[in-house]
Coordinates of N, CA and C in Angstrom, one line a residue:
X85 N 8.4 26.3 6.6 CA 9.1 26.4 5.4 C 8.3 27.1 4.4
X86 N 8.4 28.1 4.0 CA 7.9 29.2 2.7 C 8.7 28.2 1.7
X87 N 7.1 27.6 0.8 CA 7.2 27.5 -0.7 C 7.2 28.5 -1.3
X88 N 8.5 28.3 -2.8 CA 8.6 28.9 -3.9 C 7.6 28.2 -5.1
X89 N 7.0 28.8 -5.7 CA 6.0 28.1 -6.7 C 6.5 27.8 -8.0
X90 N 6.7 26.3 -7.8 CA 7.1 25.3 -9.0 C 8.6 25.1 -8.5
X91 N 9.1 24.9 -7.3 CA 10.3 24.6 -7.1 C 10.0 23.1 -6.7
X92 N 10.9 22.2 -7.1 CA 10.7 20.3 -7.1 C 11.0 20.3 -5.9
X93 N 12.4 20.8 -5.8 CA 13.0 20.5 -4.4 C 11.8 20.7 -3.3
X94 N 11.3 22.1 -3.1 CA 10.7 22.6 -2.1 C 9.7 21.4 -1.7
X95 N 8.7 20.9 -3.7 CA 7.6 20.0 -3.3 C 8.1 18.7 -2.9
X96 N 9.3 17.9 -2.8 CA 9.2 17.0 -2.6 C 9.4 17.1 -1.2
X97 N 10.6 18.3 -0.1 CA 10.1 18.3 1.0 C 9.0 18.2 2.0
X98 N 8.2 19.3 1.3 CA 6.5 18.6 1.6 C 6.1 17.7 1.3
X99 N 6.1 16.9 0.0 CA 5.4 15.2 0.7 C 6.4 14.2 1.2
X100 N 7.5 14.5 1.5 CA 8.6 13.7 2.6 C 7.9 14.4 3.7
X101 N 7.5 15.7 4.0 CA 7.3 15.8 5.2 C 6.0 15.2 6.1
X102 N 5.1 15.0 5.3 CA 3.8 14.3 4.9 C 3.9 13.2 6.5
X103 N 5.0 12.6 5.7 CA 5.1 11.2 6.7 C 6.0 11.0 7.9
X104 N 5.9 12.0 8.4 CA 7.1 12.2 9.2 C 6.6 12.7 10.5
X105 N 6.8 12.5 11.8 CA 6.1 13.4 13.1 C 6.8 14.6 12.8
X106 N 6.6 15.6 13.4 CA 6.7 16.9 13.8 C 7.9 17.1 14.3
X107 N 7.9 16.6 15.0 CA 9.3 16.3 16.2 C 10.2 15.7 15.9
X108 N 10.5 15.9 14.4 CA 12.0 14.7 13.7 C 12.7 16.0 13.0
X109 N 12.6 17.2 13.2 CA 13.2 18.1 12.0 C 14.2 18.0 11.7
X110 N 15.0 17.5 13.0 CA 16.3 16.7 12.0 C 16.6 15.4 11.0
X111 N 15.5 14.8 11.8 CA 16.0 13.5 10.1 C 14.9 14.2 9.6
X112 N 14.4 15.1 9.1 CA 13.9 15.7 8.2 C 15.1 15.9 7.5
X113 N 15.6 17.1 8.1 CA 16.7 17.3 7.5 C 17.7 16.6 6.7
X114 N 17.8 15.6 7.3 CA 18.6 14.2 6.9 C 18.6 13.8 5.5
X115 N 16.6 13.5 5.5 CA 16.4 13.1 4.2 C 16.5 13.6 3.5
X116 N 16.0 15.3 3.5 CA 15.8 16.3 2.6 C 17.7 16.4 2.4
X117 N 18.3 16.1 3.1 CA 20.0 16.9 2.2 C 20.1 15.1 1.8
X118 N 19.4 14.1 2.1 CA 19.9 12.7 1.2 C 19.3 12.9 -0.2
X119 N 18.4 13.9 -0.2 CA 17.2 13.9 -1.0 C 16.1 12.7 -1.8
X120 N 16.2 12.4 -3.0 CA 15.7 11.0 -3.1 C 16.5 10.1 -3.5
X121 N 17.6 9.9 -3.0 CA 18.8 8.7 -3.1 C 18.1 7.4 -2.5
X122 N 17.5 7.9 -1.6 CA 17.3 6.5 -0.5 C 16.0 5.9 -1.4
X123 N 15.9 4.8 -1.6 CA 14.9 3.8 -2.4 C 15.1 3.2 -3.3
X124 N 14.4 2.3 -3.9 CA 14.0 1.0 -4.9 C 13.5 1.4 -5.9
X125 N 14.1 2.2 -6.7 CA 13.5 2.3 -8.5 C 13.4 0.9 -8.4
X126 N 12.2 0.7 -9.5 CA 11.8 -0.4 -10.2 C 11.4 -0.5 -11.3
X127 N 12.2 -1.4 -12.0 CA 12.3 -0.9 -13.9 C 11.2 -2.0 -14.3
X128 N 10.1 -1.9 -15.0 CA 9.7 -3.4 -15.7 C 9.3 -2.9 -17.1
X129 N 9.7 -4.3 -17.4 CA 9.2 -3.9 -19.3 C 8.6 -5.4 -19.5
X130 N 7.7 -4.8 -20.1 CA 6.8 -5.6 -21.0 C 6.9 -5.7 -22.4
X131 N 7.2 -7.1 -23.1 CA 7.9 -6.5 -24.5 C 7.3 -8.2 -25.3
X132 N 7.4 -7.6 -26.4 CA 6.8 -9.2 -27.7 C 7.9 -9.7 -28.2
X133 N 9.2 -9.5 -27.7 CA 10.9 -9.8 -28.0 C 10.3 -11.0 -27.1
X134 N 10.9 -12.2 -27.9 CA 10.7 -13.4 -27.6 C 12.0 -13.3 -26.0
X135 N 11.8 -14.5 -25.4 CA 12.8 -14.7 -24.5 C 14.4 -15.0 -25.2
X136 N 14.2 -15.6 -26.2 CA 15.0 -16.3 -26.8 C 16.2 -15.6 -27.5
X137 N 15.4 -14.0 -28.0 CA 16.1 -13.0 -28.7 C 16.4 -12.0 -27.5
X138 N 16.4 -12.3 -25.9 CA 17.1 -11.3 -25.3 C 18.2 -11.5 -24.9
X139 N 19.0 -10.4 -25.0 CA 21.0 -10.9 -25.1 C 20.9 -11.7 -23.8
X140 N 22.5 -12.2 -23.6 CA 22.9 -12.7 -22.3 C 23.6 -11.6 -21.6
X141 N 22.9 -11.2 -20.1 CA 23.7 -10.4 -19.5 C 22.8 -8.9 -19.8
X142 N 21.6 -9.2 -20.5 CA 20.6 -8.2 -20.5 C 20.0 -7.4 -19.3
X143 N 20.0 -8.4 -18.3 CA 19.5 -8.0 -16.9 C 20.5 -7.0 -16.2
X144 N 21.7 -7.7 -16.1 CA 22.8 -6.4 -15.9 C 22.8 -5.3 -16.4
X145 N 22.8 -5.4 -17.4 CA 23.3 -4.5 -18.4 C 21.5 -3.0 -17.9
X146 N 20.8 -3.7 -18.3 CA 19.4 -3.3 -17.7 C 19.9 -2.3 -16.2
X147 N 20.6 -2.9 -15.1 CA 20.2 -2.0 -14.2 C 21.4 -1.3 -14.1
X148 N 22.5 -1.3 -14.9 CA 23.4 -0.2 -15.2 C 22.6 0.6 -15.7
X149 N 21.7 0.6 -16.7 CA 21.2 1.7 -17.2 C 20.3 2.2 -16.9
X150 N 19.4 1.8 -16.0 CA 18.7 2.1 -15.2 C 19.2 3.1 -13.9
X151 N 20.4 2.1 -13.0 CA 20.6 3.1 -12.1 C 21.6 4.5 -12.6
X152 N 22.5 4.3 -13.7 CA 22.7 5.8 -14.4 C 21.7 6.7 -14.6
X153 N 20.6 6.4 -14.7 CA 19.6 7.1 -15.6 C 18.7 7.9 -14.4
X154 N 18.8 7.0 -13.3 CA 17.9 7.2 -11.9 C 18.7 8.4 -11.0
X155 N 19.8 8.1 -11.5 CA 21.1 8.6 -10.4 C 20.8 8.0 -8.9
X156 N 20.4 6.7 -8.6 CA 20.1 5.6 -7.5 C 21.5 4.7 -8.1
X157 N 22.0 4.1 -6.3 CA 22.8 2.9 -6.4 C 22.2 1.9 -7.3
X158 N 23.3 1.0 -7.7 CA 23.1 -0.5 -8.3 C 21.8 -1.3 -7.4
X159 N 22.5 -1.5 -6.0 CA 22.1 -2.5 -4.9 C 20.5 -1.9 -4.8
X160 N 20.0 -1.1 -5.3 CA 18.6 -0.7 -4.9 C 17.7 -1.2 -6.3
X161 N 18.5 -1.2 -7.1 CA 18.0 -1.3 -8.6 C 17.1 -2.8 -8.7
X162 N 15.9 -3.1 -9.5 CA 15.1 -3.9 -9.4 C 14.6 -3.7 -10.7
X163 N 14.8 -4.9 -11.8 CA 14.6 -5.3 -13.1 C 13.5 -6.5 -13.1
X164 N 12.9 -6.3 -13.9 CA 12.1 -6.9 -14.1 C 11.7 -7.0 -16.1
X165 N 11.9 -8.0 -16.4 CA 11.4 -8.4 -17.8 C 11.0 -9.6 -18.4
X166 N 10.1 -9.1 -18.8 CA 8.6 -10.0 -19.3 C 8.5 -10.0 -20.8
X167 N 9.4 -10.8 -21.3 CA 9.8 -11.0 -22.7 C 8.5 -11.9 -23.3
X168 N 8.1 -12.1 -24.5 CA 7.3 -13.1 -25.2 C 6.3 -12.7 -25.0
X169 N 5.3 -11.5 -24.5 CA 4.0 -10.7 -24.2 C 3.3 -10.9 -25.9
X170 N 2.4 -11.3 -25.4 CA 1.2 -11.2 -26.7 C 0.7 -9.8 -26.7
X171 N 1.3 -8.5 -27.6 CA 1.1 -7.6 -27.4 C 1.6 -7.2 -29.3
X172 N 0.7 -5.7 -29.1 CA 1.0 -5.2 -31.2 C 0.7 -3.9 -30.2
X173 N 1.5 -2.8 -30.7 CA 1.7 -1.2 -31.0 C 1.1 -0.6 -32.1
X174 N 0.2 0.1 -32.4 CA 0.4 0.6 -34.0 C -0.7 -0.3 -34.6
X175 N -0.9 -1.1 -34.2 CA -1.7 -2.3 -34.8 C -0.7 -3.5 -35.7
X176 N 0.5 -3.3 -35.2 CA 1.9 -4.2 -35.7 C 2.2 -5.1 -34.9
X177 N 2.6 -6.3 -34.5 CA 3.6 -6.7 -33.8 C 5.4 -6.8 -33.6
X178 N 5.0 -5.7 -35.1 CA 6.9 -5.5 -34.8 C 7.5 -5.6 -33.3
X179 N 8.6 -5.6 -32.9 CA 9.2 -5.6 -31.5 C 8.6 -4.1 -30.8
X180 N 7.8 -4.7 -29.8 CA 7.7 -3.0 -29.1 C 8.0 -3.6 -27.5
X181 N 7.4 -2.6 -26.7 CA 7.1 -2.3 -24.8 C 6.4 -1.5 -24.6
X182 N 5.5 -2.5 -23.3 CA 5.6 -1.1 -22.7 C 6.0 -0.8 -21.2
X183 N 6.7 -0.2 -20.5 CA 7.5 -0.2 -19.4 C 6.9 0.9 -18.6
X184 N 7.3 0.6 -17.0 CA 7.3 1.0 -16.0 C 8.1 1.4 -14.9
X185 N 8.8 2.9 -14.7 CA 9.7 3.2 -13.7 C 9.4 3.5 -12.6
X186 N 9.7 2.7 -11.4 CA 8.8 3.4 -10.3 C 9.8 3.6 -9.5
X187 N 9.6 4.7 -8.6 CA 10.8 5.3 -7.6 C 10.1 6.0 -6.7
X188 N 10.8 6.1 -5.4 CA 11.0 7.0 -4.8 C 11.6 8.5 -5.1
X189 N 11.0 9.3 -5.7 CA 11.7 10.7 -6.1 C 12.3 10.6 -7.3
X190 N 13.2 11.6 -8.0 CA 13.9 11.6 -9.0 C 13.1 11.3 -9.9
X191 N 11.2 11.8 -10.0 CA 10.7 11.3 -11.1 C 10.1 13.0 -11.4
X192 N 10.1 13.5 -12.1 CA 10.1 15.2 -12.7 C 9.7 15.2 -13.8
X193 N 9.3 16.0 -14.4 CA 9.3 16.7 -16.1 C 10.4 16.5 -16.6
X194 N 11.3 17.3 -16.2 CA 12.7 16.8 -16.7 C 13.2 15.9 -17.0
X195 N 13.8 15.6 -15.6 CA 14.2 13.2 -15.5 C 13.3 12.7 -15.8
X196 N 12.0 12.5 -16.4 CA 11.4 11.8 -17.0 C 12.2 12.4 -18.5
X197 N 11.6 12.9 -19.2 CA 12.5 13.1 -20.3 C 13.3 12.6 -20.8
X198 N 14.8 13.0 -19.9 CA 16.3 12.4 -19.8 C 16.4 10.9 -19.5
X199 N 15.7 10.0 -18.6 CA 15.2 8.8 -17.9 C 14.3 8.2 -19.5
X200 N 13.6 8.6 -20.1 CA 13.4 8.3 -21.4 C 13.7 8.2 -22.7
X201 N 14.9 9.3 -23.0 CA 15.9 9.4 -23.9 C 16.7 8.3 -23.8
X202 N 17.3 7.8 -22.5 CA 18.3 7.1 -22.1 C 17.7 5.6 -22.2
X203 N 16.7 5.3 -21.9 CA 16.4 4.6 -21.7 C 15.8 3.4 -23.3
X204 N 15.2 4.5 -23.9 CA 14.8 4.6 -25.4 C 15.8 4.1 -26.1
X205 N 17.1 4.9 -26.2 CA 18.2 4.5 -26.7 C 18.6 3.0 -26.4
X206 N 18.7 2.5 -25.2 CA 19.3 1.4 -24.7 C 18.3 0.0 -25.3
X207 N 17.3 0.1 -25.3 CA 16.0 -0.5 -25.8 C 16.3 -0.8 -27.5
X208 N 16.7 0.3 -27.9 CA 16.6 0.1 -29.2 C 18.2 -0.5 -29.5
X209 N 19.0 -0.3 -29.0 CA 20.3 -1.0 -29.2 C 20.5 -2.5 -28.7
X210 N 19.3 -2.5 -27.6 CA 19.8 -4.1 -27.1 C 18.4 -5.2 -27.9
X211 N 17.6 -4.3 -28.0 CA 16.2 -5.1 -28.4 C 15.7 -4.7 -29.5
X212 N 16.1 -3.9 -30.7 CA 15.5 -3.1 -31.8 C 14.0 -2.8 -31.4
X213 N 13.6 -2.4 -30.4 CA 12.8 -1.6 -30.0 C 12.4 -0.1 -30.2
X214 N 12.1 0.1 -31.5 CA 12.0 1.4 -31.8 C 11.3 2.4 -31.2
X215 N 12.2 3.8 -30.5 CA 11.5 4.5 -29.7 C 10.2 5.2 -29.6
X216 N 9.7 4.7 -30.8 CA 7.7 5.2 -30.8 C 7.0 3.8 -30.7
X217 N 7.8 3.0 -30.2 CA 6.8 1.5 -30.5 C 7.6 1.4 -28.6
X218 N 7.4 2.2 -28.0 CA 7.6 1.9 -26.3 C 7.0 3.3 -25.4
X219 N 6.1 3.0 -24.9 CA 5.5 4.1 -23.6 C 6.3 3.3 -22.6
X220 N 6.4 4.9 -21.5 CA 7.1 4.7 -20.4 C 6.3 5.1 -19.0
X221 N 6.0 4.7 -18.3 CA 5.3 5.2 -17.7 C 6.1 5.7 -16.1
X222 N 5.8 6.6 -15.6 CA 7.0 7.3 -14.4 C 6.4 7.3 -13.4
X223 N 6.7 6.7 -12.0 CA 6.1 6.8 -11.5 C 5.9 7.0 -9.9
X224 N 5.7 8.3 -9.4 CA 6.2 8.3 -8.1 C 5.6 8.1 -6.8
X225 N 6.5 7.5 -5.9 CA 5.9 6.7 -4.8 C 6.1 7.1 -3.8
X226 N 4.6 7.3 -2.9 CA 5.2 7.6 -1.7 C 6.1 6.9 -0.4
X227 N 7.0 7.5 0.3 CA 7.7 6.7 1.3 C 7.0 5.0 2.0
X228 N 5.8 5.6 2.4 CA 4.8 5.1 3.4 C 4.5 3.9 2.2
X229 N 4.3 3.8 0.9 CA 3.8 2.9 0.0 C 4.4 1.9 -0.1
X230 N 6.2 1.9 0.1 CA 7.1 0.5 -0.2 C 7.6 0.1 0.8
X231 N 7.2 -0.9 1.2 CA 8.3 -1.9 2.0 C 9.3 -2.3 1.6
X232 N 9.9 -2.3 2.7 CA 11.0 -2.8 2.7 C 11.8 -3.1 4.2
X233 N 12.2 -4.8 4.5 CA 13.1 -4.9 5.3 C 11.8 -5.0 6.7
X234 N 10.8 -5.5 6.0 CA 9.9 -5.6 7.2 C 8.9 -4.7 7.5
X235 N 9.1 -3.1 7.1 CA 8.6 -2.1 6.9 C 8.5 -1.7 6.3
X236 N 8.7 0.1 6.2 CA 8.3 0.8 4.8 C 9.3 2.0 5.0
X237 N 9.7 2.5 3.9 CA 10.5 3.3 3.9 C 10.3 5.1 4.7
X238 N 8.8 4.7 4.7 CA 8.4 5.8 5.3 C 8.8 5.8 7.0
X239 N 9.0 4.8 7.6 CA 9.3 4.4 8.5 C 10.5 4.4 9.1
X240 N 11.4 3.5 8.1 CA 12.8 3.7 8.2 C 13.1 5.0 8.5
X241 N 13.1 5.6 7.2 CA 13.5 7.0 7.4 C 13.7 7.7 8.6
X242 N 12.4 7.6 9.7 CA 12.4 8.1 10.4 C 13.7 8.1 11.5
X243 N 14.6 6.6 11.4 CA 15.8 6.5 12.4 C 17.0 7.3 11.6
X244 N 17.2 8.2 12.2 CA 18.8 8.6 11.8 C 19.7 8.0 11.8
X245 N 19.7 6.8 12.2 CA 20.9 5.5 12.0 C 20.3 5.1 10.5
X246 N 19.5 4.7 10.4 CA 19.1 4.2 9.0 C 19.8 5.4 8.1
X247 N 18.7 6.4 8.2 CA 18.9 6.8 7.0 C 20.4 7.7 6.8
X248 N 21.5 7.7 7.7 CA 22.7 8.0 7.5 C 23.4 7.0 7.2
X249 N 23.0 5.8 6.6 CA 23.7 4.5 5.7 C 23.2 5.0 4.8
X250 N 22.2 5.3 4.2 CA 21.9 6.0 2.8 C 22.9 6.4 2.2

């Protein structure tokens, strides 16, 4: 495969290909046209919003905007929030966060950005969490790093039964 320099697509082929035998270039193929659909974002926020002041139905609402943001299913989506943190921004305790996206793929220059805009906004509408009182941190994972289902996705991948449920 001839890399183009600074093409995403191209580099994420190479570290999907990383984990893969040699002898799979078709579920290579597989995954590379699934691209990074297949995996477990994982949203967590750490925040000094008491428990008490987070809406009802926050958690939902949370991985709707999460998996819009991800462009990942619902069913993969993984929330996590840690309300009542003894934490100050700024040297304030006004309401802040600080959060963590972790995924399989779909983490870029770009979609970080847009994944931050979106995300920023939702924060500040559900938690008055003003968007300079939250770091986000992005964070990409390799296949081989998450289990799942007994294994690791680096693994999975490798059956073309699996990864054509994707």
């Amino acid at each position: 495969m001839k890399l183009l320099p600074n093409n995403p697509r191209q580099k994420s082929k190479q570290r999907f290909s990383r984990y893969l035998s040699e002898d799979s270039e078709v579920c290579q193929q597989k995954i590379f046209s699934l691209g990074v659909r297949i995996a477990m974002p994982c949203f967590i926020l750490f925040t000094n919003v008491p428990a008490s002041a987070i809406p009802k139905g926050f958690l939902s609402e949370t991985t709707k905007v999460i998996a819009k943001a991800i462009r990942k299913p619902e069913a993969f989506i993984t929330v996590r929030i840690h309300p009542g943190q003894m934490m100050t921004h700024g040297g304030t305790t006004d309401p802040c966060a600080s959060s963590e996206m972790q995924a399989i793929g779909h983490i870029s220059a770009a979609e970080n950005a847009e994944m931050s805009r979106q995300i920023s906004e939702f924060l500040k509408s559900k938690l008055q969490i003003d968007n300079r009182r939250n770091y986000i941190k992005f964070t990409d994972l390799p296949p081989h790093e998450v289990g799942y289902q007994g294994t690791t996705f680096g693994e999975l991948v490798k059956d073309p039964k699996w990864a054509a449920l994707m």
